[in-house]
Amino acid sequence: MPVFRVLARAAQRVVLTPGCGCQPLTAAVRHISFSPRQVTSDASFHSVSFSETDHPKVLITGGLGQLGVGLAKLLRKRFGKNNVILSDIRKPPSHVFHSGPFIYSDILDYKNLREIVVNNRITWLVHYSALLSAVGEANVSLARAVNITGLHNILDIAAEHGLRLFVPSTIGAFGPTSPRNPTPDLCVQRPRTIYGVSKVHAELMGEYYHHKYGLDFRCLRYPGIISADSQPGGGTTDYAVAIFHDAVKTGKFECNLKPDTRLPMMYIDDCLRATLEVMESPAEQLSMRTYNINAMSFSPEELVAEVQKQLPDLQVTYNIDPVRQAIADSWPMNFDDENARREWGWKHEYDLPELVTTMLNFIGADSRIAHAN
């Protein structure tokens, strides 16, 4: 916890004279009982509570990924442009920079992150910073740092300042011994990727902080997310985004998963709406900290068939990526999201036909504009 970090640093500066009878500060720390809530209640720099403001003040980490920009747009419509701060370690494109507050934030820099929360009076934190499945397997040490060490910083700061914290989980949080069709909220997980392991770690740490320190931790297990306004980011379900771009631009698509590989999927608008809905749900409605959410489940061959209804000349070939295929074969085929639907009213709006029409219309319109320019 943060107070331990402070005391540890202080201990490094203490010089003890031999025979003085003094106990090293690091030893004394062992006898201190610490609760983030106790620190929070006494801290003059504590973020404003919901009773002091009409809207939450939101920080989104990893904001330039697939979901951050879209969520910021949705939340700004709901809470006001200046109440939602997008952050990342990369330079934002011009349209993102001018759409609302954007700041540099490195989740591995604890001091920087803490200053942002304090100086901007943050009350909600949406933690999207992560390395995805395929990218994580190619760089395990970086994935461990970002997905686990970064999470620890987020948890400590959220607990200390009484934030409502959202951390997404994923279909990747399950493994080959999990029930796959359907996969319930509570079951054996045991994933075999660093991405999945880090997400199970996040789920359990968030639940632990909730029970131990009262942290308002909320988590949704996302299926594969499909969006038209972002490029694939290194995930196993990327084929379901790439097919639309390739279909419109070249009329040809090479799929890196087997034709019959079934995975749960969701259009991004449903995903972002679910995130807002669970964050706004009264705490007494939530019996769990982590919920499955689902919309549809399909295989590459089923997606191809639906796309070819509108683009019959689309040519598709299969070049299987063994790493991604092994990952997909260990993931759920379908999510059971009964608890989310019953407890806080989750309901998806996009099925496969609506998804395909929306994606092709969106990407087709962008392609026509690009050609015109």
mmCIF file with all atom_site columns, N, CA, C and O in Angstrom, residues 137-186:
data_model
loop_
_atom_site.group_PDB
_atom_site.id
_atom_site.type_symbol
_atom_site.label_atom_id
_atom_site.label_alt_id
_atom_site.label_comp_id
_atom_site.label_asym_id
_atom_site.label_entity_id
_atom_site.label_seq_id
_atom_site.pdbx_PDB_ins_code
_atom_site.Cartn_x
_atom_site.Cartn_y
_atom_site.Cartn_z
_atom_site.occupancy
_atom_site.B_iso_or_equiv
_atom_site.pdbx_formal_charge
_atom_site.auth_seq_id
_atom_site.auth_comp_id
_atom_site.auth_asym_id
_atom_site.auth_atom_id
_atom_site.pdbx_PDB_model_num
ATOM 1   N N  . GLU A 1 137 ? 2.291   -12.519 -25.395 1.00 0.00 ? 137 GLU A N  1
ATOM 2   C CA . GLU A 1 137 ? 3.070   -13.747 -25.525 1.00 0.00 ? 137 GLU A CA 1
ATOM 3   C C  . GLU A 1 137 ? 4.417   -13.491 -26.187 1.00 0.00 ? 137 GLU A C  1
ATOM 4   O O  . GLU A 1 137 ? 5.388   -14.202 -25.951 1.00 0.00 ? 137 GLU A O  1
ATOM 5   N N  . ALA A 1 138 ? 4.493   -12.465 -27.020 1.00 0.00 ? 138 ALA A N  1
ATOM 6   C CA . ALA A 1 138 ? 5.752   -12.124 -27.686 1.00 0.00 ? 138 ALA A CA 1
ATOM 7   C C  . ALA A 1 138 ? 6.685   -11.316 -26.789 1.00 0.00 ? 138 ALA A C  1
ATOM 8   O O  . ALA A 1 138 ? 7.881   -11.223 -27.063 1.00 0.00 ? 138 ALA A O  1
ATOM 9   N N  . ASN A 1 139 ? 6.153   -10.738 -25.704 1.00 0.00 ? 139 ASN A N  1
ATOM 10  C CA . ASN A 1 139 ? 6.969   -9.933  -24.800 1.00 0.00 ? 139 ASN A CA 1
ATOM 11  C C  . ASN A 1 139 ? 6.431   -10.102 -23.382 1.00 0.00 ? 139 ASN A C  1
ATOM 12  O O  . ASN A 1 139 ? 5.750   -9.212  -22.855 1.00 0.00 ? 139 ASN A O  1
ATOM 13  N N  . VAL A 1 140 ? 6.730   -11.238 -22.783 1.00 0.00 ? 140 VAL A N  1
ATOM 14  C CA . VAL A 1 140 ? 6.154   -11.590 -21.486 1.00 0.00 ? 140 VAL A CA 1
ATOM 15  C C  . VAL A 1 140 ? 6.596   -10.621 -20.399 1.00 0.00 ? 140 VAL A C  1
ATOM 16  O O  . VAL A 1 140 ? 5.796   -10.233 -19.543 1.00 0.00 ? 140 VAL A O  1
ATOM 17  N N  . SER A 1 141 ? 7.856   -10.231 -20.396 1.00 0.00 ? 141 SER A N  1
ATOM 18  C CA . SER A 1 141 ? 8.345   -9.346  -19.330 1.00 0.00 ? 141 SER A CA 1
ATOM 19  C C  . SER A 1 141 ? 7.641   -7.996  -19.360 1.00 0.00 ? 141 SER A C  1
ATOM 20  O O  . SER A 1 141 ? 7.280   -7.447  -18.317 1.00 0.00 ? 141 SER A O  1
ATOM 21  N N  . LEU A 1 142 ? 7.421   -7.454  -20.551 1.00 0.00 ? 142 LEU A N  1
ATOM 22  C CA . LEU A 1 142 ? 6.712   -6.179  -20.654 1.00 0.00 ? 142 LEU A CA 1
ATOM 23  C C  . LEU A 1 142 ? 5.251   -6.347  -20.252 1.00 0.00 ? 142 LEU A C  1
ATOM 24  O O  . LEU A 1 142 ? 4.686   -5.502  -19.549 1.00 0.00 ? 142 LEU A O  1
ATOM 25  N N  . ALA A 1 143 ? 4.639   -7.447  -20.673 1.00 0.00 ? 143 ALA A N  1
ATOM 26  C CA . ALA A 1 143 ? 3.252   -7.706  -20.299 1.00 0.00 ? 143 ALA A CA 1
ATOM 27  C C  . ALA A 1 143 ? 3.113   -7.844  -18.787 1.00 0.00 ? 143 ALA A C  1
ATOM 28  O O  . ALA A 1 143 ? 2.142   -7.350  -18.197 1.00 0.00 ? 143 ALA A O  1
ATOM 29  N N  . ARG A 1 144 ? 4.083   -8.499  -18.167 1.00 0.00 ? 144 ARG A N  1
ATOM 30  C CA . ARG A 1 144 ? 4.044   -8.647  -16.714 1.00 0.00 ? 144 ARG A CA 1
ATOM 31  C C  . ARG A 1 144 ? 4.141   -7.285  -16.024 1.00 0.00 ? 144 ARG A C  1
ATOM 32  O O  . ARG A 1 144 ? 3.425   -7.004  -15.051 1.00 0.00 ? 144 ARG A O  1
ATOM 33  N N  . ALA A 1 145 ? 5.005   -6.430  -16.543 1.00 0.00 ? 145 ALA A N  1
ATOM 34  C CA . ALA A 1 145 ? 5.167   -5.112  -15.944 1.00 0.00 ? 145 ALA A CA 1
ATOM 35  C C  . ALA A 1 145 ? 3.902   -4.271  -16.101 1.00 0.00 ? 145 ALA A C  1
ATOM 36  O O  . ALA A 1 145 ? 3.387   -3.694  -15.136 1.00 0.00 ? 145 ALA A O  1
ATOM 37  N N  . VAL A 1 146 ? 3.392   -4.195  -17.335 1.00 0.00 ? 146 VAL A N  1
ATOM 38  C CA . VAL A 1 146 ? 2.233   -3.339  -17.601 1.00 0.00 ? 146 VAL A CA 1
ATOM 39  C C  . VAL A 1 146 ? 0.974   -3.906  -16.956 1.00 0.00 ? 146 VAL A C  1
ATOM 40  O O  . VAL A 1 146 ? 0.224   -3.192  -16.275 1.00 0.00 ? 146 VAL A O  1
ATOM 41  N N  . ASN A 1 147 ? 0.727   -5.207  -17.162 1.00 0.00 ? 147 ASN A N  1
ATOM 42  C CA . ASN A 1 147 ? -0.552  -5.793  -16.758 1.00 0.00 ? 147 ASN A CA 1
ATOM 43  C C  . ASN A 1 147 ? -0.643  -6.126  -15.273 1.00 0.00 ? 147 ASN A C  1
ATOM 44  O O  . ASN A 1 147 ? -1.742  -6.211  -14.736 1.00 0.00 ? 147 ASN A O  1
ATOM 45  N N  . ILE A 1 148 ? 0.509   -6.318  -14.620 1.00 0.00 ? 148 ILE A N  1
ATOM 46  C CA . ILE A 1 148 ? 0.477   -6.693  -13.206 1.00 0.00 ? 148 ILE A CA 1
ATOM 47  C C  . ILE A 1 148 ? 1.026   -5.581  -12.321 1.00 0.00 ? 148 ILE A C  1
ATOM 48  O O  . ILE A 1 148 ? 0.333   -5.097  -11.423 1.00 0.00 ? 148 ILE A O  1
ATOM 49  N N  . THR A 1 149 ? 2.265   -5.133  -12.572 1.00 0.00 ? 149 THR A N  1
ATOM 50  C CA . THR A 1 149 ? 2.824   -4.061  -11.753 1.00 0.00 ? 149 THR A CA 1
ATOM 51  C C  . THR A 1 149 ? 2.004   -2.782  -11.900 1.00 0.00 ? 149 THR A C  1
ATOM 52  O O  . THR A 1 149 ? 1.714   -2.098  -10.906 1.00 0.00 ? 149 THR A O  1
ATOM 53  N N  . GLY A 1 150 ? 1.622   -2.462  -13.132 1.00 0.00 ? 150 GLY A N  1
ATOM 54  C CA . GLY A 1 150 ? 0.784   -1.277  -13.348 1.00 0.00 ? 150 GLY A CA 1
ATOM 55  C C  . GLY A 1 150 ? -0.537  -1.384  -12.612 1.00 0.00 ? 150 GLY A C  1
ATOM 56  O O  . GLY A 1 150 ? -1.023  -0.404  -12.036 1.00 0.00 ? 150 GLY A O  1
ATOM 57  N N  . LEU A 1 151 ? -1.133  -2.569  -12.624 1.00 0.00 ? 151 LEU A N  1
ATOM 58  C CA . LEU A 1 151 ? -2.382  -2.785  -11.895 1.00 0.00 ? 151 LEU A CA 1
ATOM 59  C C  . LEU A 1 151 ? -2.205  -2.520  -10.408 1.00 0.00 ? 151 LEU A C  1
ATOM 60  O O  . LEU A 1 151 ? -3.079  -1.915  -9.762  1.00 0.00 ? 151 LEU A O  1
ATOM 61  N N  . HIS A 1 152 ? -1.095  -2.963  -9.834  1.00 0.00 ? 152 HIS A N  1
ATOM 62  C CA . HIS A 1 152 ? -0.867  -2.750  -8.404  1.00 0.00 ? 152 HIS A CA 1
ATOM 63  C C  . HIS A 1 152 ? -0.838  -1.259  -8.078  1.00 0.00 ? 152 HIS A C  1
ATOM 64  O O  . HIS A 1 152 ? -1.385  -0.832  -7.046  1.00 0.00 ? 152 HIS A O  1
ATOM 65  N N  . ASN A 1 153 ? -0.205  -0.464  -8.924  1.00 0.00 ? 153 ASN A N  1
ATOM 66  C CA . ASN A 1 153 ? -0.219  0.989   -8.716  1.00 0.00 ? 153 ASN A CA 1
ATOM 67  C C  . ASN A 1 153 ? -1.642  1.531   -8.735  1.00 0.00 ? 153 ASN A C  1
ATOM 68  O O  . ASN A 1 153 ? -2.032  2.349   -7.899  1.00 0.00 ? 153 ASN A O  1
ATOM 69  N N  . ILE A 1 154 ? -2.422  1.065   -9.702  1.00 0.00 ? 154 ILE A N  1
ATOM 70  C CA . ILE A 1 154 ? -3.801  1.523   -9.844  1.00 0.00 ? 154 ILE A CA 1
ATOM 71  C C  . ILE A 1 154 ? -4.625  1.152   -8.610  1.00 0.00 ? 154 ILE A C  1
ATOM 72  O O  . ILE A 1 154 ? -5.383  1.962   -8.067  1.00 0.00 ? 154 ILE A O  1
ATOM 73  N N  . LEU A 1 155 ? -4.498  -0.084  -8.152  1.00 0.00 ? 155 LEU A N  1
ATOM 74  C CA . LEU A 1 155 ? -5.248  -0.535  -6.982  1.00 0.00 ? 155 LEU A CA 1
ATOM 75  C C  . LEU A 1 155 ? -4.890  0.273   -5.738  1.00 0.00 ? 155 LEU A C  1
ATOM 76  O O  . LEU A 1 155 ? -5.779  0.690   -4.975  1.00 0.00 ? 155 LEU A O  1
ATOM 77  N N  . ASP A 1 156 ? -3.594  0.491   -5.519  1.00 0.00 ? 156 ASP A N  1
ATOM 78  C CA . ASP A 1 156 ? -3.162  1.246   -4.341  1.00 0.00 ? 156 ASP A CA 1
ATOM 79  C C  . ASP A 1 156 ? -3.726  2.660   -4.349  1.00 0.00 ? 156 ASP A C  1
ATOM 80  O O  . ASP A 1 156 ? -4.243  3.158   -3.345  1.00 0.00 ? 156 ASP A O  1
ATOM 81  N N  . ILE A 1 157 ? -3.629  3.319   -5.479  1.00 0.00 ? 157 ILE A N  1
ATOM 82  C CA . ILE A 1 157 ? -4.092  4.706   -5.569  1.00 0.00 ? 157 ILE A CA 1
ATOM 83  C C  . ILE A 1 157 ? -5.613  4.778   -5.464  1.00 0.00 ? 157 ILE A C  1
ATOM 84  O O  . ILE A 1 157 ? -6.165  5.658   -4.794  1.00 0.00 ? 157 ILE A O  1
ATOM 85  N N  . ALA A 1 158 ? -6.304  3.851   -6.104  1.00 0.00 ? 158 ALA A N  1
ATOM 86  C CA . ALA A 1 158 ? -7.770  3.841   -6.025  1.00 0.00 ? 158 ALA A CA 1
ATOM 87  C C  . ALA A 1 158 ? -8.241  3.608   -4.593  1.00 0.00 ? 158 ALA A C  1
ATOM 88  O O  . ALA A 1 158 ? -9.199  4.246   -4.131  1.00 0.00 ? 158 ALA A O  1
ATOM 89  N N  . ALA A 1 159 ? -7.588  2.697   -3.883  1.00 0.00 ? 159 ALA A N  1
ATOM 90  C CA . ALA A 1 159 ? -7.967  2.427   -2.496  1.00 0.00 ? 159 ALA A CA 1
ATOM 91  C C  . ALA A 1 159 ? -7.673  3.617   -1.598  1.00 0.00 ? 159 ALA A C  1
ATOM 92  O O  . ALA A 1 159 ? -8.475  3.988   -0.748  1.00 0.00 ? 159 ALA A O  1
ATOM 93  N N  . GLU A 1 160 ? -6.511  4.219   -1.796  1.00 0.00 ? 160 GLU A N  1
ATOM 94  C CA . GLU A 1 160 ? -6.116  5.348   -0.947  1.00 0.00 ? 160 GLU A CA 1
ATOM 95  C C  . GLU A 1 160 ? -7.053  6.533   -1.106  1.00 0.00 ? 160 GLU A C  1
ATOM 96  O O  . GLU A 1 160 ? -7.381  7.219   -0.134  1.00 0.00 ? 160 GLU A O  1
ATOM 97  N N  . HIS A 1 161 ? -7.524  6.767   -2.335  1.00 0.00 ? 161 HIS A N  1
ATOM 98  C CA . HIS A 1 161 ? -8.328  7.964   -2.599  1.00 0.00 ? 161 HIS A CA 1
ATOM 99  C C  . HIS A 1 161 ? -9.815  7.670   -2.765  1.00 0.00 ? 161 HIS A C  1
ATOM 100 O O  . HIS A 1 161 ? -10.571 8.540   -3.200  1.00 0.00 ? 161 HIS A O  1
ATOM 101 N N  . GLY A 1 162 ? -10.226 6.465   -2.410  1.00 0.00 ? 162 GLY A N  1
ATOM 102 C CA . GLY A 1 162 ? -11.645 6.157   -2.410  1.00 0.00 ? 162 GLY A CA 1
ATOM 103 C C  . GLY A 1 162 ? -12.298 6.218   -3.772  1.00 0.00 ? 162 GLY A C  1
ATOM 104 O O  . GLY A 1 162 ? -13.454 6.640   -3.893  1.00 0.00 ? 162 GLY A O  1
ATOM 105 N N  . LEU A 1 163 ? -11.590 5.790   -4.813  1.00 0.00 ? 163 LEU A N  1
ATOM 106 C CA . LEU A 1 163 ? -12.128 5.867   -6.168  1.00 0.00 ? 163 LEU A CA 1
ATOM 107 C C  . LEU A 1 163 ? -13.037 4.685   -6.476  1.00 0.00 ? 163 LEU A C  1
ATOM 108 O O  . LEU A 1 163 ? -12.912 3.615   -5.887  1.00 0.00 ? 163 LEU A O  1
ATOM 109 N N  . ARG A 1 164 ? -13.928 4.890   -7.421  1.00 0.00 ? 164 ARG A N  1
ATOM 110 C CA . ARG A 1 164 ? -14.638 3.773   -8.039  1.00 0.00 ? 164 ARG A CA 1
ATOM 111 C C  . ARG A 1 164 ? -13.771 3.315   -9.201  1.00 0.00 ? 164 ARG A C  1
ATOM 112 O O  . ARG A 1 164 ? -13.489 4.095   -10.110 1.00 0.00 ? 164 ARG A O  1
ATOM 113 N N  . LEU A 1 165 ? -13.359 2.060   -9.183  1.00 0.00 ? 165 LEU A N  1
ATOM 114 C CA . LEU A 1 165 ? -12.367 1.563   -10.135 1.00 0.00 ? 165 LEU A CA 1
ATOM 115 C C  . LEU A 1 165 ? -12.980 0.514   -11.051 1.00 0.00 ? 165 LEU A C  1
ATOM 116 O O  . LEU A 1 165 ? -13.565 -0.463  -10.574 1.00 0.00 ? 165 LEU A O  1
ATOM 117 N N  . PHE A 1 166 ? -12.806 0.712   -12.354 1.00 0.00 ? 166 PHE A N  1
ATOM 118 C CA . PHE A 1 166 ? -13.191 -0.293  -13.338 1.00 0.00 ? 166 PHE A CA 1
ATOM 119 C C  . PHE A 1 166 ? -11.947 -0.842  -14.021 1.00 0.00 ? 166 PHE A C  1
ATOM 120 O O  . PHE A 1 166 ? -11.132 -0.091  -14.560 1.00 0.00 ? 166 PHE A O  1
ATOM 121 N N  . VAL A 1 167 ? -11.793 -2.161  -13.990 1.00 0.00 ? 167 VAL A N  1
ATOM 122 C CA . VAL A 1 167 ? -10.719 -2.849  -14.698 1.00 0.00 ? 167 VAL A CA 1
ATOM 123 C C  . VAL A 1 167 ? -11.365 -3.927  -15.565 1.00 0.00 ? 167 VAL A C  1
ATOM 124 O O  . VAL A 1 167 ? -12.041 -4.813  -15.038 1.00 0.00 ? 167 VAL A O  1
ATOM 125 N N  . PRO A 1 168 ? -11.202 -3.890  -16.888 1.00 0.00 ? 168 PRO A N  1
ATOM 126 C CA . PRO A 1 168 ? -11.814 -4.920  -17.714 1.00 0.00 ? 168 PRO A CA 1
ATOM 127 C C  . PRO A 1 168 ? -11.080 -6.246  -17.611 1.00 0.00 ? 168 PRO A C  1
ATOM 128 O O  . PRO A 1 168 ? -9.868  -6.282  -17.459 1.00 0.00 ? 168 PRO A O  1
ATOM 129 N N  . SER A 1 169 ? -11.840 -7.318  -17.689 1.00 0.00 ? 169 SER A N  1
ATOM 130 C CA . SER A 1 169 ? -11.247 -8.635  -17.879 1.00 0.00 ? 169 SER A CA 1
ATOM 131 C C  . SER A 1 169 ? -11.665 -9.125  -19.271 1.00 0.00 ? 169 SER A C  1
ATOM 132 O O  . SER A 1 169 ? -12.071 -8.316  -20.109 1.00 0.00 ? 169 SER A O  1
ATOM 133 N N  . THR A 1 170 ? -11.616 -10.425 -19.508 1.00 0.00 ? 170 THR A N  1
ATOM 134 C CA . THR A 1 170 ? -11.634 -10.884 -20.888 1.00 0.00 ? 170 THR A CA 1
ATOM 135 C C  . THR A 1 170 ? -11.977 -12.365 -20.976 1.00 0.00 ? 170 THR A C  1
ATOM 136 O O  . THR A 1 170 ? -11.852 -13.105 -19.989 1.00 0.00 ? 170 THR A O  1
ATOM 137 N N  . ILE A 1 171 ? -12.370 -12.802 -22.169 1.00 0.00 ? 171 ILE A N  1
ATOM 138 C CA . ILE A 1 171 ? -12.481 -14.235 -22.428 1.00 0.00 ? 171 ILE A CA 1
ATOM 139 C C  . ILE A 1 171 ? -11.143 -14.933 -22.218 1.00 0.00 ? 171 ILE A C  1
ATOM 140 O O  . ILE A 1 171 ? -11.085 -16.129 -21.947 1.00 0.00 ? 171 ILE A O  1
ATOM 141 N N  . GLY A 1 172 ? -10.042 -14.172 -22.322 1.00 0.00 ? 172 GLY A N  1
ATOM 142 C CA . GLY A 1 172 ? -8.706  -14.734 -22.131 1.00 0.00 ? 172 GLY A CA 1
ATOM 143 C C  . GLY A 1 172 ? -8.403  -15.118 -20.701 1.00 0.00 ? 172 GLY A C  1
ATOM 144 O O  . GLY A 1 172 ? -7.359  -15.711 -20.427 1.00 0.00 ? 172 GLY A O  1
ATOM 145 N N  . ALA A 1 173 ? -9.312  -14.804 -19.763 1.00 0.00 ? 173 ALA A N  1
ATOM 146 C CA . ALA A 1 173 ? -9.096  -15.161 -18.360 1.00 0.00 ? 173 ALA A CA 1
ATOM 147 C C  . ALA A 1 173 ? -9.435  -16.624 -18.086 1.00 0.00 ? 173 ALA A C  1
ATOM 148 O O  . ALA A 1 173 ? -9.317  -17.083 -16.951 1.00 0.00 ? 173 ALA A O  1
ATOM 149 N N  . PHE A 1 174 ? -9.838  -17.359 -19.124 1.00 0.00 ? 174 PHE A N  1
ATOM 150 C CA . PHE A 1 174 ? -10.165 -18.775 -18.981 1.00 0.00 ? 174 PHE A CA 1
ATOM 151 C C  . PHE A 1 174 ? -9.121  -19.617 -19.709 1.00 0.00 ? 174 PHE A C  1
ATOM 152 O O  . PHE A 1 174 ? -8.342  -19.112 -20.516 1.00 0.00 ? 174 PHE A O  1
ATOM 153 N N  . GLY A 1 175 ? -9.126  -20.916 -19.412 1.00 0.00 ? 175 GLY A N  1
ATOM 154 C CA . GLY A 1 175 ? -8.129  -21.806 -19.995 1.00 0.00 ? 175 GLY A CA 1
ATOM 155 C C  . GLY A 1 175 ? -8.751  -23.090 -20.502 1.00 0.00 ? 175 GLY A C  1
ATOM 156 O O  . GLY A 1 175 ? -9.976  -23.264 -20.488 1.00 0.00 ? 175 GLY A O  1
ATOM 157 N N  . PRO A 1 176 ? -7.933  -24.035 -20.932 1.00 0.00 ? 176 PRO A N  1
ATOM 158 C CA . PRO A 1 176 ? -8.428  -25.264 -21.562 1.00 0.00 ? 176 PRO A CA 1
ATOM 159 C C  . PRO A 1 176 ? -9.232  -26.162 -20.641 1.00 0.00 ? 176 PRO A C  1
ATOM 160 O O  . PRO A 1 176 ? -9.987  -27.019 -21.112 1.00 0.00 ? 176 PRO A O  1
ATOM 161 N N  . THR A 1 177 ? -9.102  -25.996 -19.325 1.00 0.00 ? 177 THR A N  1
ATOM 162 C CA . THR A 1 177 ? -9.882  -26.814 -18.393 1.00 0.00 ? 177 THR A CA 1
ATOM 163 C C  . THR A 1 177 ? -11.175 -26.128 -17.967 1.00 0.00 ? 177 THR A C  1
ATOM 164 O O  . THR A 1 177 ? -11.941 -26.684 -17.171 1.00 0.00 ? 177 THR A O  1
ATOM 165 N N  . SER A 1 178 ? -11.436 -24.922 -18.471 1.00 0.00 ? 178 SER A N  1
ATOM 166 C CA . SER A 1 178 ? -12.676 -24.209 -18.157 1.00 0.00 ? 178 SER A CA 1
ATOM 167 C C  . SER A 1 178 ? -13.821 -24.762 -19.001 1.00 0.00 ? 178 SER A C  1
ATOM 168 O O  . SER A 1 178 ? -13.612 -25.181 -20.142 1.00 0.00 ? 178 SER A O  1
ATOM 169 N N  . PRO A 1 179 ? -15.036 -24.768 -18.469 1.00 0.00 ? 179 PRO A N  1
ATOM 170 C CA . PRO A 1 179 ? -16.183 -25.090 -19.314 1.00 0.00 ? 179 PRO A CA 1
ATOM 171 C C  . PRO A 1 179 ? -16.305 -24.042 -20.421 1.00 0.00 ? 179 PRO A C  1
ATOM 172 O O  . PRO A 1 179 ? -16.221 -22.844 -20.153 1.00 0.00 ? 179 PRO A O  1
ATOM 173 N N  . ARG A 1 180 ? -16.508 -24.487 -21.669 1.00 0.00 ? 180 ARG A N  1
ATOM 174 C CA . ARG A 1 180 ? -16.395 -23.565 -22.797 1.00 0.00 ? 180 ARG A CA 1
ATOM 175 C C  . ARG A 1 180 ? -17.723 -23.175 -23.430 1.00 0.00 ? 180 ARG A C  1
ATOM 176 O O  . ARG A 1 180 ? -17.780 -22.158 -24.127 1.00 0.00 ? 180 ARG A O  1
ATOM 177 N N  . ASN A 1 181 ? -18.758 -23.961 -23.223 1.00 0.00 ? 181 ASN A N  1
ATOM 178 C CA . ASN A 1 181 ? -20.002 -23.660 -23.948 1.00 0.00 ? 181 ASN A CA 1
ATOM 179 C C  . ASN A 1 181 ? -21.222 -24.111 -23.150 1.00 0.00 ? 181 ASN A C  1
ATOM 180 O O  . ASN A 1 181 ? -21.695 -25.223 -23.319 1.00 0.00 ? 181 ASN A O  1
ATOM 181 N N  . PRO A 1 182 ? -21.757 -23.222 -22.262 1.00 0.00 ? 182 PRO A N  1
ATOM 182 C CA . PRO A 1 182 ? -21.287 -21.853 -22.018 1.00 0.00 ? 182 PRO A CA 1
ATOM 183 C C  . PRO A 1 182 ? -20.284 -21.816 -20.865 1.00 0.00 ? 182 PRO A C  1
ATOM 184 O O  . PRO A 1 182 ? -20.142 -22.786 -20.116 1.00 0.00 ? 182 PRO A O  1
ATOM 185 N N  . THR A 1 183 ? -19.640 -20.664 -20.720 1.00 0.00 ? 183 THR A N  1
ATOM 186 C CA . THR A 1 183 ? -18.712 -20.420 -19.614 1.00 0.00 ? 183 THR A CA 1
ATOM 187 C C  . THR A 1 183 ? -19.403 -19.546 -18.576 1.00 0.00 ? 183 THR A C  1
ATOM 188 O O  . THR A 1 183 ? -19.767 -18.414 -18.871 1.00 0.00 ? 183 THR A O  1
ATOM 189 N N  . PRO A 1 184 ? -19.611 -20.047 -17.358 1.00 0.00 ? 184 PRO A N  1
ATOM 190 C CA . PRO A 1 184 ? -20.303 -19.253 -16.331 1.00 0.00 ? 184 PRO A CA 1
ATOM 191 C C  . PRO A 1 184 ? -19.374 -18.239 -15.671 1.00 0.00 ? 184 PRO A C  1
ATOM 192 O O  . PRO A 1 184 ? -18.157 -18.251 -15.895 1.00 0.00 ? 184 PRO A O  1
ATOM 193 N N  . ASP A 1 185 ? -19.963 -17.380 -14.836 1.00 0.00 ? 185 ASP A N  1
ATOM 194 C CA . ASP A 1 185 ? -19.156 -16.389 -14.112 1.00 0.00 ? 185 ASP A CA 1
ATOM 195 C C  . ASP A 1 185 ? -18.128 -17.046 -13.207 1.00 0.00 ? 185 ASP A C  1
ATOM 196 O O  . ASP A 1 185 ? -16.980 -16.596 -13.130 1.00 0.00 ? 185 ASP A O  1
ATOM 197 N N  . LEU A 1 186 ? -18.536 -18.084 -12.498 1.00 0.00 ? 186 LEU A N  1
ATOM 198 C CA . LEU A 1 186 ? -17.665 -18.736 -11.526 1.00 0.00 ? 186 LEU A CA 1
ATOM 199 C C  . LEU A 1 186 ? -17.377 -20.160 -11.971 1.00 0.00 ? 186 LEU A C  1
ATOM 200 O O  . LEU A 1 186 ? -18.287 -20.979 -12.083 1.00 0.00 ? 186 LEU A O  1
#
